[in-house]
PDB file of C-alpha atoms in Angstrom:
ATOM      1  CA  MET Y   1     -41.113  10.375 -65.804  1.00 42.00           C
ATOM      2  CA  LYS Y   2     -40.035  12.933 -63.340  1.00 37.00           C
ATOM      3  CA  LYS Y   3     -42.497  11.429 -60.843  1.00 39.00           C
ATOM      4  CA  ARG Y   4     -40.884   7.885 -61.085  1.00 40.00           C
ATOM      5  CA  VAL Y   5     -37.336   9.342 -60.607  1.00 35.00           C
ATOM      6  CA  ILE Y   6     -38.392  10.900 -57.297  1.00 39.00           C
ATOM      7  CA  GLU Y   7     -40.098   7.673 -56.206  1.00 42.00           C
ATOM      8  CA  PHE Y   8     -36.790   5.804 -57.003  1.00 39.00           C
ATOM      9  CA  ILE Y   9     -34.650   8.224 -55.030  1.00 37.00           C
ATOM     10  CA  LEU Y  10     -37.011   7.932 -52.064  1.00 36.00           C
ATOM     11  CA  LEU Y  11     -37.015   4.126 -52.177  1.00 38.00           C
ATOM     12  CA  THR Y  12     -33.217   4.166 -52.327  1.00 40.00           C
ATOM     13  CA  VAL Y  13     -33.004   6.408 -49.233  1.00 36.00           C
ATOM     14  CA  PHE Y  14     -35.454   4.199 -47.250  1.00 36.00           C
ATOM     15  CA  ALA Y  15     -33.286   1.098 -48.200  1.00 39.00           C
ATOM     16  CA  VAL Y  16     -30.047   2.688 -47.006  1.00 37.00           C
ATOM     17  CA  LEU Y  17     -31.633   3.561 -43.762  1.00 35.00           C
ATOM     18  CA  PHE Y  18     -33.015   0.200 -43.248  1.00 35.00           C
ATOM     19  CA  LEU Y  19     -29.649  -1.510 -44.036  1.00 35.00           C
ATOM     20  CA  SER Y  20     -27.717   0.760 -41.729  1.00 38.00           C
ATOM     21  CA  GLY Y  21     -30.196   0.013 -38.972  1.00 40.00           C
ATOM     22  CA  CYS Y  22     -29.619  -3.677 -39.582  1.00 36.00           C
ATOM     23  CA  LYS Y  23     -25.731  -3.476 -39.790  1.00 32.00           C
ATOM     24  CA  LYS Y  24     -23.942  -6.050 -37.843  1.00 32.00           C
ATOM     25  CA  ASN Y  25     -20.344  -5.612 -36.383  1.00 33.00           C
ATOM     26  CA  VAL Y  26     -17.778  -6.699 -38.829  1.00 28.00           C
ATOM     27  CA  GLY Y  27     -13.934  -6.166 -39.374  1.00 30.00           C
ATOM     28  CA  THR Y  28     -11.809  -5.014 -36.443  1.00 30.00           C
ATOM     29  CA  PRO Y  29     -12.715  -3.636 -33.063  1.00 32.00           C
ATOM     30  CA  GLU Y  30     -11.542  -0.328 -34.242  1.00 32.00           C
ATOM     31  CA  ASP Y  31     -14.151  -0.398 -37.033  1.00 30.00           C
ATOM     32  CA  ASN Y  32     -16.879  -1.385 -34.585  1.00 30.00           C
ATOM     33  CA  PRO Y  33     -16.643   0.593 -31.409  1.00 30.00           C
ATOM     34  CA  VAL Y  34     -18.625  -0.912 -28.437  1.00 32.00           C
ATOM     35  CA  VAL Y  35     -21.366   1.100 -27.103  1.00 32.00           C
ATOM     36  CA  GLU Y  36     -21.685   0.793 -23.288  1.00 37.00           C
ATOM     37  CA  GLU Y  37     -24.971  -0.346 -22.030  1.00 37.00           C
ATOM     38  CA  ASP Y  38     -27.058   1.919 -19.664  1.00 38.00           C
ATOM     39  CA  GLU Y  39     -26.080   1.420 -16.016  1.00 38.00           C
ATOM     40  CA  GLU Y  40     -29.580   0.165 -15.240  1.00 39.00           C
ATOM     41  CA  SER Y  41     -29.130  -2.841 -17.502  1.00 33.00           C
ATOM     42  CA  VAL Y  42     -25.979  -4.054 -15.528  1.00 36.00           C
ATOM     43  CA  GLU Y  43     -26.795  -6.706 -12.888  1.00 38.00           C
ATOM     44  CA  PRO Y  44     -26.147  -5.390  -9.446  1.00 38.00           C
ATOM     45  CA  ALA Y  45     -23.669  -7.128  -7.008  1.00 48.00           C
ATOM     46  CA  LYS Y  46     -25.304  -9.666  -4.753  1.00 65.00           C
ATOM     47  CA  ASP Y  47     -25.593  -8.765  -1.111  1.00 86.00           C
ATOM     48  CA  TYR Y  48     -24.060 -11.796   0.641  1.00 94.00           C
ATOM     49  CA  LEU Y  49     -25.093 -13.202   4.026  1.00 96.00           C
ATOM     50  CA  TYR Y  50     -21.822 -13.781   6.019  1.00 97.00           C
ATOM     51  CA  GLY Y  51     -22.038 -15.878   9.196  1.00 97.00           C
ATOM     52  CA  TYR Y  52     -19.478 -16.123  11.944  1.00 98.00           C
ATOM     53  CA  SER Y  53     -19.524 -18.928  14.489  1.00 98.00           C
ATOM     54  CA  CYS Y  54     -16.872 -18.159  17.185  1.00 97.00           C
ATOM     55  CA  ALA Y  55     -15.657 -20.579  19.830  1.00 96.00           C
ATOM     56  CA  ASP Y  56     -15.561 -17.881  22.598  1.00 95.00           C
ATOM     57  CA  LEU Y  57     -16.261 -14.099  22.096  1.00 96.00           C
ATOM     58  CA  LYS Y  58     -15.038 -13.442  25.823  1.00 94.00           C
ATOM     59  CA  ASP Y  59     -11.620 -13.574  24.156  1.00 93.00           C
ATOM     60  CA  PRO Y  60     -10.686  -9.950  23.306  1.00 94.00           C
ATOM     61  CA  PHE Y  61      -8.967 -11.115  20.137  1.00 96.00           C
ATOM     62  CA  TYR Y  62     -11.956 -12.951  18.753  1.00 96.00           C
ATOM     63  CA  MET Y  63     -14.209 -10.101  19.629  1.00 97.00           C
ATOM     64  CA  ALA Y  64     -11.872  -7.783  17.723  1.00 97.00           C
ATOM     65  CA  LEU Y  65     -11.845 -10.264  14.817  1.00 97.00           C
ATOM     66  CA  LYS Y  66     -15.712 -10.346  14.885  1.00 97.00           C
ATOM     67  CA  ASP Y  67     -15.869  -6.599  14.657  1.00 97.00           C
ATOM     68  CA  ALA Y  68     -13.321  -6.503  11.841  1.00 97.00           C
ATOM     69  CA  ILE Y  69     -15.304  -8.957   9.731  1.00 97.00           C
ATOM     70  CA  GLY Y  70     -18.452  -6.928  10.428  1.00 96.00           C
ATOM     71  CA  VAL Y  71     -16.849  -3.769   9.116  1.00 96.00           C
ATOM     72  CA  GLN Y  72     -15.634  -5.491   6.015  1.00 94.00           C
ATOM     73  CA  ALA Y  73     -19.069  -7.074   5.468  1.00 92.00           C
ATOM     74  CA  GLU Y  74     -20.762  -3.687   5.876  1.00 91.00           C
ATOM     75  CA  GLN Y  75     -18.490  -2.045   3.456  1.00 91.00           C
ATOM     76  CA  ASN Y  76     -19.408  -4.693   0.785  1.00 86.00           C
ATOM     77  CA  LYS Y  77     -23.117  -4.174   1.570  1.00 88.00           C
ATOM     78  CA  GLY Y  78     -23.424  -7.573   2.988  1.00 91.00           C
ATOM     79  CA  GLN Y  79     -25.417  -8.838   5.995  1.00 94.00           C
ATOM     80  CA  PHE Y  80     -23.557 -10.432   9.063  1.00 96.00           C
ATOM     81  CA  ILE Y  81     -24.875 -12.800  11.632  1.00 96.00           C
ATOM     82  CA  VAL Y  82     -22.735 -13.915  14.629  1.00 97.00           C
ATOM     83  CA  ARG Y  83     -23.064 -16.651  17.124  1.00 98.00           C
ATOM     84  CA  ASP Y  84     -20.903 -17.338  20.153  1.00 98.00           C
ATOM     85  CA  ALA Y  85     -20.516 -20.943  21.174  1.00 97.00           C
ATOM     86  CA  GLY Y  86     -19.123 -20.145  24.516  1.00 96.00           C
ATOM     87  CA  ASN Y  87     -16.530 -23.081  24.107  1.00 94.00           C
ATOM     88  CA  ASP Y  88     -19.359 -25.530  23.915  1.00 97.00           C
ATOM     89  CA  PRO Y  89     -18.964 -27.888  20.838  1.00 96.00           C
ATOM     90  CA  VAL Y  90     -22.652 -28.996  21.026  1.00 97.00           C
ATOM     91  CA  LYS Y  91     -23.923 -25.449  21.033  1.00 98.00           C
ATOM     92  CA  GLN Y  92     -21.635 -24.672  18.194  1.00 98.00           C
ATOM     93  CA  ASN Y  93     -23.084 -27.434  16.041  1.00 97.00           C
ATOM     94  CA  GLU Y  94     -26.424 -26.216  16.644  1.00 97.00           C
ATOM     95  CA  GLN Y  95     -25.561 -22.651  15.718  1.00 97.00           C
ATOM     96  CA  LEU Y  96     -24.035 -23.664  12.419  1.00 98.00           C
ATOM     97  CA  MET Y  97     -27.034 -25.727  11.573  1.00 97.00           C
ATOM     98  CA  GLU Y  98     -29.019 -22.512  12.231  1.00 97.00           C
ATOM     99  CA  MET Y  99     -26.899 -20.702   9.725  1.00 97.00           C
ATOM    100  CA  ILE Y 100     -27.810 -23.164   7.100  1.00 98.00           C
ATOM    101  CA  ASP Y 101     -31.440 -22.537   7.867  1.00 97.00           C
ATOM    102  CA  LYS Y 102     -30.965 -18.723   7.632  1.00 96.00           C
ATOM    103  CA  GLY Y 103     -29.432 -19.228   4.167  1.00 96.00           C
ATOM    104  CA  ALA Y 104     -25.855 -17.900   4.850  1.00 97.00           C
ATOM    105  CA  ASP Y 105     -23.772 -17.675   1.695  1.00 97.00           C
ATOM    106  CA  VAL Y 106     -20.607 -18.372   3.530  1.00 98.00           C
ATOM    107  CA  VAL Y 107     -19.554 -19.217   7.055  1.00 98.00           C
ATOM    108  CA  PHE Y 108     -16.497 -18.116   8.891  1.00 98.00           C
ATOM    109  CA  LEU Y 109     -15.544 -20.673  11.799  1.00 98.00           C
ATOM    110  CA  THR Y 110     -13.428 -20.487  14.891  1.00 97.00           C
ATOM    111  CA  ALA Y 111     -13.874 -24.064  16.143  1.00 96.00           C
ATOM    112  CA  SER Y 112     -14.239 -24.843  19.787  1.00 94.00           C
ATOM    113  CA  ASP Y 113     -13.356 -28.464  19.085  1.00 94.00           C
ATOM    114  CA  PRO Y 114     -11.576 -29.627  15.961  1.00 93.00           C
ATOM    115  CA  ASP Y 115     -13.335 -33.119  16.135  1.00 95.00           C
ATOM    116  CA  ALA Y 116     -16.781 -32.238  17.370  1.00 96.00           C
ATOM    117  CA  VAL Y 117     -17.556 -29.785  14.806  1.00 97.00           C
ATOM    118  CA  THR Y 118     -17.403 -32.477  11.962  1.00 97.00           C
ATOM    119  CA  PRO Y 119     -21.211 -33.005  11.843  1.00 97.00           C
ATOM    120  CA  ALA Y 120     -22.007 -29.384  11.251  1.00 98.00           C
ATOM    121  CA  LEU Y 121     -19.177 -29.086   8.584  1.00 98.00           C
ATOM    122  CA  GLU Y 122     -20.713 -32.174   6.771  1.00 98.00           C
ATOM    123  CA  ALA Y 123     -24.042 -30.498   6.765  1.00 98.00           C
ATOM    124  CA  LEU Y 124     -22.667 -27.158   5.502  1.00 98.00           C
ATOM    125  CA  ASP Y 125     -20.795 -29.082   2.756  1.00 97.00           C
ATOM    126  CA  LYS Y 126     -24.093 -30.807   1.691  1.00 98.00           C
ATOM    127  CA  ALA Y 127     -25.860 -27.384   1.633  1.00 98.00           C
ATOM    128  CA  ASP Y 128     -23.028 -26.141  -0.582  1.00 97.00           C
ATOM    129  CA  ILE Y 129     -22.096 -23.406   1.852  1.00 98.00           C
ATOM    130  CA  PRO Y 130     -18.408 -22.655   1.915  1.00 98.00           C
ATOM    131  CA  VAL Y 131     -16.551 -22.650   5.229  1.00 98.00           C
ATOM    132  CA  ILE Y 132     -13.466 -20.518   5.970  1.00 98.00           C
ATOM    133  CA  LEU Y 133     -11.592 -21.441   9.077  1.00 98.00           C
ATOM    134  CA  LEU Y 134     -10.234 -18.634  11.124  1.00 98.00           C
ATOM    135  CA  GLU Y 135      -7.283 -19.144  13.496  1.00 96.00           C
ATOM    136  CA  THR Y 136      -8.096 -22.861  14.401  1.00 93.00           C
ATOM    137  CA  GLN Y 137      -7.834 -25.989  12.183  1.00 94.00           C
ATOM    138  CA  VAL Y 138     -10.338 -28.861  12.163  1.00 96.00           C
ATOM    139  CA  LYS Y 139      -9.934 -32.536  11.828  1.00 94.00           C
ATOM    140  CA  GLU Y 140     -11.692 -32.825   8.481  1.00 95.00           C
ATOM    141  CA  ARG Y 141      -9.782 -30.062   6.743  1.00 95.00           C
ATOM    142  CA  ASP Y 142     -11.293 -31.032   3.330  1.00 96.00           C
ATOM    143  CA  LEU Y 143     -14.717 -29.888   4.424  1.00 98.00           C
ATOM    144  CA  ALA Y 144     -13.385 -26.072   4.540  1.00 98.00           C
ATOM    145  CA  LYS Y 145     -12.575 -24.084   1.560  1.00 98.00           C
ATOM    146  CA  ALA Y 146      -9.803 -21.984   3.245  1.00 98.00           C
ATOM    147  CA  PHE Y 147      -7.828 -21.579   6.404  1.00 98.00           C
ATOM    148  CA  ILE Y 148      -6.694 -18.003   7.507  1.00 98.00           C
ATOM    149  CA  SER Y 149      -4.711 -17.422  10.708  1.00 97.00           C
ATOM    150  CA  SER Y 150      -1.974 -15.375  12.440  1.00 97.00           C
ATOM    151  CA  ASP Y 151       1.582 -16.359  11.909  1.00 98.00           C
ATOM    152  CA  ASN Y 152       1.631 -17.411  15.599  1.00 97.00           C
ATOM    153  CA  TYR Y 153       4.984 -19.119  15.421  1.00 98.00           C
ATOM    154  CA  ASN Y 154       6.629 -15.822  14.210  1.00 98.00           C
ATOM    155  CA  ALA Y 155       4.769 -13.888  17.008  1.00 98.00           C
ATOM    156  CA  GLY Y 156       6.635 -15.924  19.562  1.00 98.00           C
ATOM    157  CA  LYS Y 157       9.852 -15.794  17.503  1.00 98.00           C
ATOM    158  CA  VAL Y 158      10.064 -11.985  17.461  1.00 98.00           C
ATOM    159  CA  CYS Y 159       9.722 -11.837  21.283  1.00 98.00           C
ATOM    160  CA  GLY Y 160      12.657 -14.350  21.477  1.00 98.00           C
ATOM    161  CA  GLU Y 161      14.672 -12.188  19.188  1.00 98.00           C
ATOM    162  CA  ASP Y 162      14.050  -9.106  21.433  1.00 98.00           C
ATOM    163  CA  LEU Y 163      14.906 -11.050  24.631  1.00 98.00           C
ATOM    164  CA  LYS Y 164      18.292 -12.378  23.139  1.00 97.00           C
ATOM    165  CA  GLU Y 165      19.198  -8.773  22.315  1.00 97.00           C
ATOM    166  CA  LYS Y 166      18.317  -7.590  25.853  1.00 96.00           C
ATOM    167  CA  MET Y 167      20.024 -10.504  27.569  1.00 97.00           C
ATOM    168  CA  PRO Y 168      22.805 -11.748  25.179  1.00 97.00           C
ATOM    169  CA  ASP Y 169      24.200 -13.906  28.066  1.00 97.00           C
ATOM    170  CA  GLY Y 170      20.871 -15.744  28.712  1.00 97.00           C
ATOM    171  CA  GLY Y 171      18.942 -15.977  31.913  1.00 97.00           C
ATOM    172  CA  LYS Y 172      16.290 -17.765  33.903  1.00 97.00           C
ATOM    173  CA  LEU Y 173      12.614 -17.731  32.845  1.00 97.00           C
ATOM    174  CA  VAL Y 174       9.067 -18.886  33.457  1.00 98.00           C
ATOM    175  CA  ILE Y 175       6.723 -19.816  30.681  1.00 98.00           C
ATOM    176  CA  VAL Y 176       3.056 -19.423  31.145  1.00 98.00           C
ATOM    177  CA  GLU Y 177       1.214 -21.431  28.427  1.00 97.00           C
ATOM    178  CA  ASP Y 178      -1.836 -23.434  27.501  1.00 95.00           C
ATOM    179  CA  LYS Y 179      -0.875 -26.601  25.758  1.00 92.00           C
ATOM    180  CA  ALA Y 180      -4.488 -27.420  24.833  1.00 89.00           C
ATOM    181  CA  ASP Y 181      -4.633 -24.347  22.560  1.00 90.00           C
ATOM    182  CA  GLN Y 182      -2.860 -24.938  19.157  1.00 88.00           C
ATOM    183  CA  ASN Y 183      -2.289 -21.385  18.349  1.00 90.00           C
ATOM    184  CA  LEU Y 184      -0.900 -20.408  21.664  1.00 94.00           C
ATOM    185  CA  SER Y 185       1.415 -23.523  21.614  1.00 95.00           C
ATOM    186  CA  GLU Y 186       2.704 -22.319  18.235  1.00 96.00           C
ATOM    187  CA  GLY Y 187       3.547 -19.057  19.710  1.00 98.00           C
ATOM    188  CA  ILE Y 188       5.545 -20.545  22.576  1.00 98.00           C
ATOM    189  CA  SER Y 189       7.299 -22.973  20.200  1.00 98.00           C
ATOM    190  CA  GLY Y 190       8.453 -19.996  18.123  1.00 98.00           C
ATOM    191  CA  PHE Y 191       9.791 -18.279  21.232  1.00 98.00           C
ATOM    192  CA  GLU Y 192      11.644 -21.332  22.488  1.00 98.00           C
ATOM    193  CA  GLU Y 193      13.091 -22.111  19.030  1.00 98.00           C
ATOM    194  CA  LYS Y 194      14.639 -18.616  18.886  1.00 98.00           C
ATOM    195  CA  ILE Y 195      16.280 -18.555  22.446  1.00 98.00           C
ATOM    196  CA  LYS Y 196      17.571 -22.147  22.173  1.00 96.00           C
ATOM    197  CA  ASN Y 197      21.307 -22.378  22.781  1.00 94.00           C
ATOM    198  CA  GLY Y 198      21.238 -18.756  24.025  1.00 96.00           C
ATOM    199  CA  GLY Y 199      22.033 -19.557  27.734  1.00 97.00           C
ATOM    200  CA  PHE Y 200      18.401 -19.444  28.757  1.00 98.00           C
ATOM    201  CA  GLU Y 201      16.915 -21.887  31.347  1.00 97.00           C
ATOM    202  CA  VAL Y 202      13.250 -22.479  31.839  1.00 97.00           C
ATOM    203  CA  VAL Y 203      12.803 -23.102  35.577  1.00 97.00           C
ATOM    204  CA  LYS Y 204       9.180 -23.503  35.456  1.00 97.00           C
ATOM    205  CA  ARG Y 205       6.180 -24.041  33.025  1.00 97.00           C
ATOM    206  CA  VAL Y 206       2.934 -22.849  34.367  1.00 97.00           C
ATOM    207  CA  ASP Y 207      -0.536 -23.810  33.089  1.00 96.00           C
ATOM    208  CA  GLY Y 208      -2.278 -20.443  32.240  1.00 96.00           C
ATOM    209  CA  ALA Y 209      -5.648 -21.808  31.158  1.00 91.00           C
ATOM    210  CA  GLN Y 210      -7.129 -21.078  34.570  1.00 92.00           C
ATOM    211  CA  THR Y 211      -6.260 -17.640  36.005  1.00 93.00           C
ATOM    212  CA  ASP Y 212      -6.601 -18.536  39.607  1.00 94.00           C
ATOM    213  CA  GLY Y 213      -4.486 -21.555  39.491  1.00 95.00           C
ATOM    214  CA  MET Y 214      -1.808 -19.736  37.368  1.00 96.00           C
ATOM    215  CA  THR Y 215      -1.740 -16.796  39.744  1.00 96.00           C
ATOM    216  CA  LYS Y 216      -1.272 -19.116  42.900  1.00 96.00           C
ATOM    217  CA  GLU Y 217       1.470 -21.146  41.170  1.00 96.00           C
ATOM    218  CA  LEU Y 218       3.436 -18.060  40.025  1.00 96.00           C
ATOM    219  CA  ASN Y 219       3.020 -16.493  43.558  1.00 95.00           C
ATOM    220  CA  GLU Y 220       4.678 -19.582  44.898  1.00 95.00           C
ATOM    221  CA  ILE Y 221       7.555 -19.399  42.535  1.00 96.00           C
ATOM    222  CA  LEU Y 222       8.181 -15.676  43.177  1.00 94.00           C
ATOM    223  CA  SER Y 223       8.056 -16.140  46.928  1.00 93.00           C
ATOM    224  CA  SER Y 224      10.269 -19.123  46.918  1.00 93.00           C
ATOM    225  CA  GLY Y 225      13.515 -17.456  46.232  1.00 89.00           C
ATOM    226  CA  THR Y 226      13.865 -18.987  42.822  1.00 92.00           C
ATOM    227  CA  LYS Y 227      15.452 -16.523  40.438  1.00 95.00           C
ATOM    228  CA  VAL Y 228      13.074 -15.489  37.648  1.00 97.00           C
ATOM    229  CA  GLU Y 229      14.262 -12.797  35.153  1.00 97.00           C
ATOM    230  CA  VAL Y 230      11.802 -13.253  32.386  1.00 98.00           C
ATOM    231  CA  ILE Y 231       8.201 -14.415  32.069  1.00 98.00           C
ATOM    232  CA  MET Y 232       6.830 -15.421  28.610  1.00 98.00           C
ATOM    233  CA  CYS Y 233       3.115 -15.457  28.346  1.00 98.00           C
ATOM    234  CA  ALA Y 234       1.189 -17.289  25.507  1.00 98.00           C
ATOM    235  CA  ASP Y 235      -1.343 -14.456  25.325  1.00 97.00           C
ATOM    236  CA  ASP Y 236      -2.319 -11.058  26.515  1.00 97.00           C
ATOM    237  CA  GLN Y 237      -4.925 -12.258  29.012  1.00 95.00           C
ATOM    238  CA  MET Y 238      -2.365 -14.304  30.863  1.00 96.00           C
ATOM    239  CA  ALA Y 239       0.036 -11.446  30.788  1.00 96.00           C
ATOM    240  CA  GLU Y 240      -2.522  -9.151  32.369  1.00 95.00           C
ATOM    241  CA  ALA Y 241      -2.794 -11.539  35.371  1.00 95.00           C
ATOM    242  CA  VAL Y 242       1.121 -12.076  35.424  1.00 95.00           C
ATOM    243  CA  ARG Y 243       1.576  -8.292  35.530  1.00 94.00           C
ATOM    244  CA  ALA Y 244      -0.684  -7.895  38.562  1.00 93.00           C
ATOM    245  CA  THR Y 245       1.073 -10.839  40.324  1.00 94.00           C
ATOM    246  CA  VAL Y 246       4.453  -9.560  39.646  1.00 93.00           C
ATOM    247  CA  LYS Y 247       3.456  -6.048  40.734  1.00 91.00           C
ATOM    248  CA  GLU Y 248       2.242  -7.345  44.080  1.00 91.00           C
ATOM    249  CA  SER Y 249       5.577  -9.247  44.492  1.00 90.00           C
ATOM    250  CA  GLY Y 250       7.491  -6.011  44.122  1.00 89.00           C
ATOM    251  CA  LYS Y 251       9.732  -7.777  41.538  1.00 88.00           C
ATOM    252  CA  ASN Y 252       9.250  -5.200  38.765  1.00 83.00           C
ATOM    253  CA  ASP Y 253      12.619  -5.773  37.168  1.00 89.00           C
ATOM    254  CA  ILE Y 254      11.287  -9.055  35.656  1.00 95.00           C
ATOM    255  CA  LEU Y 255      10.717  -8.741  31.843  1.00 96.00           C
ATOM    256  CA  ILE Y 256       7.277  -9.807  30.655  1.00 97.00           C
ATOM    257  CA  TYR Y 257       6.415 -10.761  27.104  1.00 98.00           C
ATOM    258  CA  SER Y 258       3.120 -11.761  25.606  1.00 98.00           C
ATOM    259  CA  ILE Y 259       1.580 -12.613  22.346  1.00 98.00           C
ATOM    260  CA  GLY Y 260      -1.477 -10.597  21.084  1.00 97.00           C
ATOM    261  CA  GLY Y 261      -1.474  -6.859  20.927  1.00 97.00           C
ATOM    262  CA  SER Y 262      -4.620  -5.997  22.916  1.00 97.00           C
ATOM    263  CA  PRO Y 263      -5.175  -2.316  23.918  1.00 97.00           C
ATOM    264  CA  ALA Y 264      -4.524  -3.212  27.560  1.00 95.00           C
ATOM    265  CA  ALA Y 265      -1.203  -4.835  26.665  1.00 96.00           C
ATOM    266  CA  LYS Y 266      -0.152  -1.919  24.616  1.00 97.00           C
ATOM    267  CA  ALA Y 267      -1.175   0.558  27.393  1.00 95.00           C
ATOM    268  CA  ALA Y 268       0.917  -1.417  29.878  1.00 94.00           C
ATOM    269  CA  LEU Y 269       3.866  -1.438  27.437  1.00 93.00           C
ATOM    270  CA  LEU Y 270       3.551   2.313  26.893  1.00 93.00           C
ATOM    271  CA  ALA Y 271       3.373   3.023  30.624  1.00 91.00           C
ATOM    272  CA  GLN Y 272       6.076   0.596  31.325  1.00 78.00           C
ATOM    273  CA  GLU Y 273       3.691  -1.081  33.790  1.00 63.00           C
ATOM    274  CA  GLY Y 274       4.759  -4.203  35.487  1.00 59.00           C
ATOM    275  CA  ALA Y 275       8.045  -4.450  33.428  1.00 84.00           C
ATOM    276  CA  MET Y 276       6.076  -5.130  30.195  1.00 92.00           C
ATOM    277  CA  ALA Y 277       8.852  -5.587  27.719  1.00 96.00           C
ATOM    278  CA  GLY Y 278       7.230  -6.458  24.406  1.00 97.00           C
ATOM    279  CA  ILE Y 279       4.423  -8.137  22.427  1.00 98.00           C
ATOM    280  CA  GLY Y 280       4.375 -10.431  19.517  1.00 98.00           C
ATOM    281  CA  ALA Y 281       1.498  -8.728  17.735  1.00 98.00           C
ATOM    282  CA  ARG Y 282      -1.353 -10.351  15.845  1.00 98.00           C
ATOM    283  CA  SER Y 283      -3.768  -8.352  13.663  1.00 98.00           C
ATOM    284  CA  PRO Y 284      -7.418  -9.397  13.820  1.00 97.00           C
ATOM    285  CA  ILE Y 285      -8.134  -6.454  11.579  1.00 97.00           C
ATOM    286  CA  SER Y 286      -5.961  -7.869   8.800  1.00 97.00           C
ATOM    287  CA  ILE Y 287      -7.438 -11.317   9.398  1.00 97.00           C
ATOM    288  CA  GLY Y 288     -11.005 -10.013   9.095  1.00 97.00           C
ATOM    289  CA  LYS Y 289     -10.208  -8.150   5.802  1.00 97.00           C
ATOM    290  CA  THR Y 290      -8.412 -11.179   4.331  1.00 97.00           C
ATOM    291  CA  ALA Y 291     -11.275 -13.414   5.344  1.00 97.00           C
ATOM    292  CA  VAL Y 292     -14.042 -11.302   3.546  1.00 97.00           C
ATOM    293  CA  GLU Y 293     -11.971 -10.942   0.571  1.00 96.00           C
ATOM    294  CA  THR Y 294     -11.401 -14.622   0.333  1.00 97.00           C
ATOM    295  CA  ALA Y 295     -15.211 -15.236   0.795  1.00 97.00           C
ATOM    296  CA  LYS Y 296     -15.889 -13.006  -2.013  1.00 95.00           C
ATOM    297  CA  ALA Y 297     -13.479 -14.779  -4.238  1.00 97.00           C
ATOM    298  CA  ILE Y 298     -14.841 -18.134  -3.552  1.00 97.00           C
ATOM    299  CA  LEU Y 299     -18.498 -16.991  -4.006  1.00 96.00           C
ATOM    300  CA  SER Y 300     -17.722 -15.340  -7.340  1.00 95.00           C
ATOM    301  CA  GLY Y 301     -15.628 -18.334  -8.630  1.00 96.00           C
ATOM    302  CA  GLU Y 302     -12.242 -16.454  -8.609  1.00 97.00           C
ATOM    303  CA  ASP Y 303      -8.977 -17.805  -7.605  1.00 97.00           C
ATOM    304  CA  TYR Y 304      -7.898 -17.703  -3.907  1.00 97.00           C
ATOM    305  CA  GLU Y 305      -5.345 -18.983  -1.566  1.00 97.00           C
ATOM    306  CA  ARG Y 306      -6.414 -22.005   0.428  1.00 97.00           C
ATOM    307  CA  GLU Y 307      -4.043 -21.144   3.289  1.00 97.00           C
ATOM    308  CA  VAL Y 308      -3.009 -17.802   4.538  1.00 98.00           C
ATOM    309  CA  HIS Y 309      -0.745 -16.872   7.496  1.00 97.00           C
ATOM    310  CA  VAL Y 310      -1.261 -13.195   8.346  1.00 98.00           C
ATOM    311  CA  GLU Y 311       1.849 -11.304   9.115  1.00 97.00           C
ATOM    312  CA  THR Y 312       2.806 -10.850  12.886  1.00 98.00           C
ATOM    313  CA  PHE Y 313       5.331  -8.365  14.282  1.00 98.00           C
ATOM    314  CA  PHE Y 314       6.934  -7.059  17.351  1.00 98.00           C
ATOM    315  CA  ILE Y 315       5.679  -4.063  19.316  1.00 98.00           C
ATOM    316  CA  SER Y 316       8.091  -2.498  21.620  1.00 96.00           C
ATOM    317  CA  ARG Y 317       8.185   0.386  24.137  1.00 93.00           C
ATOM    318  CA  GLU Y 318       9.871   2.299  21.323  1.00 94.00           C
ATOM    319  CA  ASN Y 319       7.210   1.834  18.548  1.00 96.00           C
ATOM    320  CA  VAL Y 320       3.915   1.177  20.584  1.00 96.00           C
ATOM    321  CA  GLU Y 321       2.638   4.745  20.079  1.00 95.00           C
ATOM    322  CA  MET Y 322       2.640   4.144  16.371  1.00 95.00           C
ATOM    323  CA  TYR Y 323       0.031   1.247  16.797  1.00 95.00           C
ATOM    324  CA  GLY Y 324      -1.986   3.213  19.522  1.00 93.00           C
ATOM    325  CA  THR Y 325      -3.655   1.820  22.515  1.00 95.00           C
ATOM    326  CA  ASP Y 326      -7.424   2.475  21.844  1.00 94.00           C
ATOM    327  CA  GLY Y 327      -7.791  -0.605  19.690  1.00 95.00           C
ATOM    328  CA  TRP Y 328      -6.298  -3.626  17.911  1.00 97.00           C
ATOM    329  CA  GLN Y 329      -4.019  -3.332  15.044  1.00 95.00           C
TER     330      GLN Y 329
END
């Protein structure tokens, strides 16, 4: 009898142990605390392959943008391939096809031609590779997932605001521009809108697309006796040639504005070289960061903004040291 009692007790203990091992979570979460899985069982984040096709890496802004994307890609343990089209639409299409072959997960694009890039965009769309446009729009916008650019209009506007403060009664000015470049045109539009009805007169518009031609025309204006008090430049590269021309003419009282924020432009502003008065600053670093964050959201199926205009702001002689002259902002 005693032996049977012992066997019954042992069977009861085994039954309790078996049932407790098979227990399923029931009741409230508090009744069933979740046990975290080992780190080894968590699927690691994917290392994405980011591609960047740039219209022209000779432009310091786009070179800085390329570097900014590269830094962000590296921080996210991704790989990064870059191709420079050299402003050749045919070459850019070929390079974009190459990115498809290399298995890019996402492509950042600064188009050299908004129309000619369509065949490559269609191929990327067919390959299910998302495209994020940087700074330049394309004709077939639906073939891109997102568009990220500087607020170029505001970059020109803040230059106009500063000029109105410096010359409240207006004055005579020259505009150095590139009408073929949409971004540069937006900046000039913002500048002109701000100084409208402020007593300013545009005595000459100069095509700054070709440095030699621009320099020659500006020299003719400055030597003709035409009164010029301000020169507004669509970008820093134009402003650099303008500063050299103005310096040679000896008319260093002319106020020079530009859009960009390159190290060279900020250094000239700090040194008050060639009457540099101010810069409507763009930030390739912020654009690069926004681009990679947008790419990650697209690839992971998260929400994202289809169109982003990154903040632009004014850099003056008073605040230029805050931004530094050894790199872009």
